[in-house]
Coordinates of N, CA, C and O in Angstrom, one line a residue:
M12 N -4.8 -24.1 -14.5 CA -5.4 -23.8 -13.2 C -4.3 -23.8 -12.1 O -3.5 -24.6 -12.1
P13 N -4.3 -22.7 -11.3 CA -3.3 -22.6 -10.3 C -3.5 -23.6 -9.2 O -4.6 -24.1 -8.9
P14 N -2.4 -24.0 -8.5 CA -2.4 -25.0 -7.5 C -3.4 -24.5 -6.4 O -3.6 -23.3 -6.2
I15 N -3.9 -25.5 -5.6 CA -4.8 -25.2 -4.5 C -4.2 -24.2 -3.5 O -4.8 -23.3 -3.0
F16 N -2.9 -24.4 -3.2 CA -2.2 -23.6 -2.3 C -2.2 -22.1 -2.7 O -2.4 -21.2 -1.9
V17 N -2.0 -21.8 -4.0 CA -2.1 -20.5 -4.5 C -3.5 -19.9 -4.3 O -3.6 -18.7 -3.8
N18 N -4.5 -20.6 -4.6 CA -5.9 -20.1 -4.4 C -6.1 -19.9 -2.9 O -6.8 -18.9 -2.6
W19 N -5.6 -20.7 -2.0 CA -5.8 -20.5 -0.6 C -5.1 -19.3 -0.1 O -5.7 -18.5 0.6
M20 N -3.9 -19.1 -0.6 CA -3.1 -17.9 -0.2 C -3.8 -16.6 -0.7 O -3.7 -15.6 0.0
I21 N -4.4 -16.6 -1.8 CA -5.1 -15.5 -2.3 C -6.4 -15.2 -1.5 O -6.7 -14.0 -1.2
A22 N -7.1 -16.2 -1.1 CA -8.4 -16.0 -0.4 C -8.3 -15.9 1.1 O -9.1 -15.3 1.8
A23 N -7.2 -16.4 1.7 CA -7.1 -16.5 3.2 C -6.5 -15.2 3.8 O -5.5 -14.7 3.3
P24 N -7.2 -14.7 4.8 CA -6.6 -13.5 5.5 C -5.3 -13.8 6.2 O -4.5 -12.9 6.5
E25 N -5.0 -15.1 6.5 CA -3.8 -15.4 7.2 C -2.6 -15.0 6.4 O -1.5 -14.6 6.9
A26 N -2.7 -15.1 5.0 CA -1.6 -14.7 4.2 C -1.2 -13.2 4.4 O -0.1 -12.9 4.4
I27 N -2.2 -12.4 4.5 CA -2.0 -10.9 4.7 C -1.5 -10.6 6.1 O -0.6 -9.8 6.3
F28 N -2.2 -11.1 7.1 CA -2.0 -10.7 8.5 C -1.0 -11.6 9.3 O -0.6 -11.2 10.3
L29 N -0.6 -12.7 8.7 CA 0.3 -13.6 9.4 C 1.5 -13.9 8.7 O 2.6 -13.5 9.1
Y30 N 1.4 -14.6 7.5 CA 2.6 -15.1 6.8 C 3.4 -14.0 6.2 O 4.7 -14.0 6.3
I31 N 2.8 -13.1 5.5 CA 3.6 -12.0 4.8 C 4.4 -11.2 5.8 O 5.6 -11.0 5.6
P32 N 3.8 -10.7 7.0 CA 4.6 -10.0 7.9 C 5.8 -10.8 8.5 O 6.9 -10.3 8.7
L33 N 5.5 -12.1 8.8 CA 6.6 -13.0 9.3 C 7.7 -13.1 8.3 O 8.9 -13.1 8.7
M34 N 7.4 -13.2 7.1 CA 8.4 -13.4 6.0 C 9.1 -12.1 5.8 O 10.3 -12.0 5.7
K35 N 8.3 -11.0 5.6 CA 8.9 -9.7 5.2 C 9.7 -9.1 6.4 O 10.8 -8.6 6.2
E36 N 9.0 -9.0 7.5 CA 9.6 -8.2 8.6 C 10.6 -9.0 9.5 O 11.5 -8.4 10.0
L37 N 10.3 -10.3 9.6 CA 11.2 -11.1 10.5 C 12.1 -12.0 9.7 O 12.9 -12.8 10.3
G38 N 11.9 -12.1 8.4 CA 12.8 -12.9 7.6 C 12.6 -14.4 7.7 O 13.5 -15.1 7.4
M39 N 11.5 -14.8 8.1 CA 11.2 -16.2 8.3 C 10.8 -16.8 6.9 O 10.2 -16.1 6.1
D40 N 11.3 -18.0 6.7 CA 10.8 -18.7 5.4 C 9.7 -19.6 5.7 O 9.3 -19.8 6.9
W41 N 9.1 -20.2 4.6 CA 7.9 -21.0 4.8 C 8.1 -22.2 5.7 O 7.3 -22.5 6.5
S42 N 9.3 -22.8 5.6 CA 9.5 -24.0 6.4 C 9.6 -23.6 7.9 O 9.2 -24.3 8.8
E43 N 10.2 -22.5 8.2 CA 10.3 -22.0 9.6 C 8.9 -21.7 10.2 O 8.6 -22.0 11.3
I44 N 8.1 -21.1 9.3 CA 6.7 -20.7 9.8 C 5.9 -22.0 10.0 O 5.2 -22.2 11.1
K45 N 6.0 -23.0 9.1 CA 5.3 -24.2 9.3 C 5.8 -25.0 10.5 O 5.0 -25.8 11.1
S46 N 7.0 -24.9 10.9 CA 7.5 -25.7 12.0 C 7.4 -25.0 13.4 O 7.7 -25.5 14.4
T47 N 6.8 -23.7 13.3 CA 6.7 -23.0 14.6 C 5.2 -23.1 15.0 O 4.3 -23.0 14.2
T48 N 5.0 -23.2 16.3 CA 3.6 -23.3 16.8 C 2.8 -22.0 16.6 O 3.4 -20.9 16.5
K49 N 1.5 -22.2 16.5 CA 0.7 -21.0 16.3 C 0.9 -20.0 17.5 O 0.9 -18.8 17.2
K50 N 1.0 -20.5 18.7 CA 1.2 -19.6 19.8 C 2.5 -18.8 19.7 O 2.5 -17.6 20.0
E51 N 3.5 -19.4 19.3 CA 4.8 -18.7 19.0 C 4.7 -17.7 17.9 O 5.3 -16.6 18.0
L52 N 4.0 -18.1 16.8 CA 3.8 -17.1 15.7 C 3.1 -15.9 16.2 O 3.4 -14.8 15.8
E53 N 2.0 -16.1 17.0 CA 1.2 -15.0 17.5 C 2.1 -14.1 18.4 O 2.0 -12.9 18.4
G54 N 2.9 -14.7 19.2 CA 3.8 -14.0 20.1 C 4.8 -13.1 19.2 O 5.1 -12.0 19.6
L55 N 5.4 -13.7 18.2 CA 6.3 -13.0 17.3 C 5.6 -11.8 16.6 O 6.1 -10.7 16.6
L56 N 4.3 -12.0 16.2 CA 3.6 -10.9 15.6 C 3.2 -9.8 16.6 O 3.3 -8.6 16.3
Y57 N 2.9 -10.2 17.8 CA 2.6 -9.2 18.8 C 3.9 -8.4 19.1 O 3.8 -7.2 19.2
G58 N 5.0 -9.1 19.2 CA 6.3 -8.4 19.5 C 6.6 -7.5 18.3 O 7.0 -6.3 18.6
L59 N 6.4 -7.9 17.1 CA 6.6 -7.0 16.0 C 5.7 -5.8 16.0 O 6.2 -4.7 15.7
S60 N 4.5 -6.0 16.4 CA 3.5 -4.9 16.5 C 4.0 -3.9 17.5 O 3.9 -2.7 17.3
Q61 N 4.4 -4.4 18.7 CA 4.8 -3.5 19.8 C 6.1 -2.8 19.3 O 6.3 -1.6 19.6
Y62 N 7.0 -3.5 18.7 CA 8.2 -2.8 18.2 C 7.9 -1.7 17.2 O 8.5 -0.6 17.3
N63 N 7.0 -1.9 16.3 CA 6.6 -0.8 15.4 C 5.9 0.3 16.1 O 6.2 1.5 15.7
K64 N 5.1 0.1 17.1 CA 4.5 1.1 17.8 C 5.5 1.9 18.6 O 5.5 3.1 18.8
Y65 N 6.5 1.2 19.2 CA 7.5 1.7 20.0 C 8.4 2.7 19.2 O 8.9 3.7 19.8
H66 N 8.6 2.5 18.0 CA 9.5 3.3 17.2 C 8.8 4.2 16.1 O 9.4 4.8 15.3
Q67 N 7.4 4.2 16.1 CA 6.7 4.9 15.0 C 7.0 6.4 15.0 O 6.9 7.0 13.9
F68 N 7.3 7.0 16.1 CA 7.5 8.5 16.1 C 9.0 8.8 16.5 O 9.2 10.0 16.9
D69 N 9.9 7.9 16.4 CA 11.3 8.2 16.7 C 11.7 9.3 15.8 O 11.4 9.4 14.6
G70 N 12.4 10.3 16.3 CA 13.0 11.4 15.6 C 12.0 12.6 15.5 O 12.4 13.7 15.1
Y71 N 10.8 12.5 16.0 CA 9.9 13.6 16.0 C 9.8 14.2 17.5 O 10.0 13.5 18.4
D72 N 9.6 15.5 17.5 CA 9.4 16.1 18.9 C 8.0 16.7 18.9 O 7.3 16.6 18.0
D73 N 7.7 17.3 20.1 CA 6.3 17.8 20.3 C 6.0 18.9 19.2 O 4.8 18.9 18.7
K74 N 7.0 19.7 18.8 CA 6.7 20.7 17.8 C 6.3 20.1 16.4 O 5.4 20.5 15.8
D75 N 7.1 19.0 16.0 CA 6.7 18.3 14.8 C 5.3 17.7 14.8 O 4.6 17.8 13.9
I76 N 5.0 17.1 16.0 CA 3.7 16.5 16.1 C 2.6 17.6 16.0 O 1.6 17.3 15.3
S77 N 2.8 18.7 16.7 CA 1.8 19.8 16.6 C 1.6 20.2 15.2 O 0.4 20.5 14.8
E78 N 2.7 20.3 14.4 CA 2.6 20.8 13.0 C 1.8 19.7 12.2 O 0.9 20.1 11.4
M79 N 2.1 18.5 12.4 CA 1.4 17.4 11.6 C 0.0 17.3 12.0 O -0.9 17.0 11.2
A80 N -0.3 17.5 13.3 CA -1.7 17.3 13.8 C -2.6 18.4 13.3 O -3.8 18.2 13.4
K81 N -2.1 19.5 12.7 CA -3.0 20.5 12.1 C -3.8 19.9 11.0 O -5.0 20.3 10.8
N82 N -3.2 19.0 10.2 CA -3.9 18.4 9.1 C -4.6 17.1 9.5 O -5.5 16.7 8.9
K83 N -4.0 16.4 10.5 CA -4.5 15.0 10.9 C -4.5 15.0 12.4 O -3.5 14.6 13.0
P84 N -5.6 15.4 13.0 CA -5.7 15.4 14.5 C -5.4 14.1 15.2 O -4.9 14.1 16.3
Q85 N -5.7 13.0 14.5 CA -5.5 11.7 15.1 C -4.0 11.4 15.4 O -3.7 10.7 16.3
I86 N -3.1 12.1 14.8 CA -1.7 12.0 15.0 C -1.3 12.3 16.5 O -0.5 11.6 17.1
R87 N -2.0 13.3 17.0 CA -1.7 13.7 18.4 C -2.0 12.6 19.3 O -1.3 12.2 20.2
S88 N -3.2 12.0 19.1 CA -3.6 10.8 20.0 C -2.6 9.7 19.8 O -2.2 9.0 20.8
D89 N -2.3 9.4 18.6 CA -1.3 8.3 18.4 C 0.0 8.6 19.0 O 0.7 7.7 19.6
Y90 N 0.4 9.8 19.0 CA 1.7 10.2 19.6 C 1.7 10.1 21.1 O 2.6 9.6 21.7
Y91 N 0.6 10.4 21.7 CA 0.5 10.3 23.2 C 0.5 8.8 23.6 O 1.1 8.4 24.6
K92 N -0.1 8.0 22.8 CA 0.0 6.5 23.0 C 1.4 6.0 22.9 O 1.9 5.2 23.6
Y93 N 2.1 6.5 21.9 CA 3.5 6.2 21.7 C 4.4 6.6 22.9 O 5.2 5.9 23.4
V94 N 4.1 7.8 23.4 CA 4.9 8.3 24.5 C 4.6 7.5 25.8 O 5.6 7.1 26.5
E95 N 3.4 7.1 26.0 CA 3.0 6.2 27.1 C 3.7 4.8 27.0 O 4.2 4.3 27.9
L96 N 3.6 4.3 25.8 CA 4.2 3.0 25.6 C 5.8 3.0 25.7 O 6.4 2.2 26.4
K97 N 6.4 4.1 25.2 CA 7.8 4.2 25.3 C 8.2 4.4 26.8 O 9.2 3.8 27.3
A98 N 7.4 5.2 27.6 CA 7.7 5.3 29.0 C 7.6 4.0 29.7 O 8.4 3.7 30.6
E99 N 6.6 3.2 29.4 CA 6.3 1.9 30.0 C 7.5 1.0 29.8 O 8.0 0.4 30.7
Y100 N 8.0 0.9 28.5 CA 9.1 0.0 28.2 C 10.4 0.5 28.8 O 11.2 -0.3 29.2
D101 N 10.6 1.8 28.7 CA 11.8 2.4 29.3 C 11.9 2.1 30.8 O 12.9 1.7 31.4
E102 N 10.7 2.2 31.5 CA 10.7 1.8 32.9 C 11.0 0.4 33.1 O 11.8 0.0 34.0
R103 N 10.5 -0.5 32.3 CA 10.7 -1.9 32.4 C 12.2 -2.2 32.2 O 12.8 -3.1 32.9
M104 N 12.9 -1.5 31.4 CA 14.3 -1.7 31.1 C 15.2 -0.9 32.0 O 16.4 -1.0 31.9
G105 N 14.6 -0.1 32.9 CA 15.4 0.6 33.9 C 16.1 1.9 33.3 O 17.0 2.4 33.8
V106 N 15.5 2.4 32.2 CA 16.1 3.6 31.6 C 15.6 4.8 32.4 O 14.4 5.0 32.6
K107 N 16.5 5.6 32.8 CA 16.1 6.9 33.5 C 16.0 8.0 32.5 O 16.9 8.2 31.7
R108 N 14.9 8.7 32.6 CA 14.7 9.9 31.8 C 14.9 11.1 32.6 O 14.4 11.2 33.8
P109 N 15.5 12.2 32.1 CA 15.6 13.4 32.9 C 14.3 14.0 33.1 O 13.4 14.0 32.2
E110 N 14.0 14.5 34.3 CA 12.8 15.2 34.6 C 12.7 16.5 33.9 O 13.7 17.2 33.8
K111 N 11.5 16.8 33.4 CA 11.3 18.1 32.8 C 11.2 19.1 33.9 O 10.4 19.0 34.9
K112 N 11.9 20.2 33.8 CA 11.8 21.3 34.8 C 11.3 22.5 34.2 O 11.7 22.9 33.0
F113 N 10.4 23.2 34.9 CA 9.7 24.3 34.3 C 10.3 25.6 35.0 O 10.4 25.6 36.2
D114 N 10.6 26.6 34.3 CA 11.1 27.8 34.8 C 9.9 28.7 35.2 O 9.2 29.3 34.3
L115 N 9.5 28.8 36.5 CA 8.4 29.5 36.9 C 8.6 31.0 36.7 O 7.7 31.8 36.6
G116 N 9.9 31.5 36.7 CA 10.2 32.9 36.5 C 9.8 33.4 35.1 O 9.5 34.5 35.0
A117 N 9.8 32.5 34.2 CA 9.4 32.8 32.8 C 7.9 33.1 32.7 O 7.5 33.8 31.7
L118 N 7.1 32.7 33.6 CA 5.7 32.9 33.6 C 5.3 34.3 34.0 O 4.2 34.8 33.7
T119 N 6.1 35.0 34.7 CA 5.8 36.3 35.3 C 6.1 37.4 34.3 O 6.8 37.4 33.4

């Protein structure tokens, strides 16, 4: 019969949504997780989630997104959320982005 801990890890959603990401993505070991408060762990997971959202479309441009959105329209919505989040964090960090300029002469 497996130890109680093993049965708990199999049945508990915390294993999937809390401990595994902390171990895999942040390199925390079991003793670090146990010695960290729940509030700190939640903060780390939120930060990890924001980091993943912030970088999920790195390397793609509008043309790539348009092409991918032909098969999966949700991608366009996700991409616009990514652009908004990136702009928000860039503003917080003081990153200046070049303004897009449109050539009105090309429209005539």
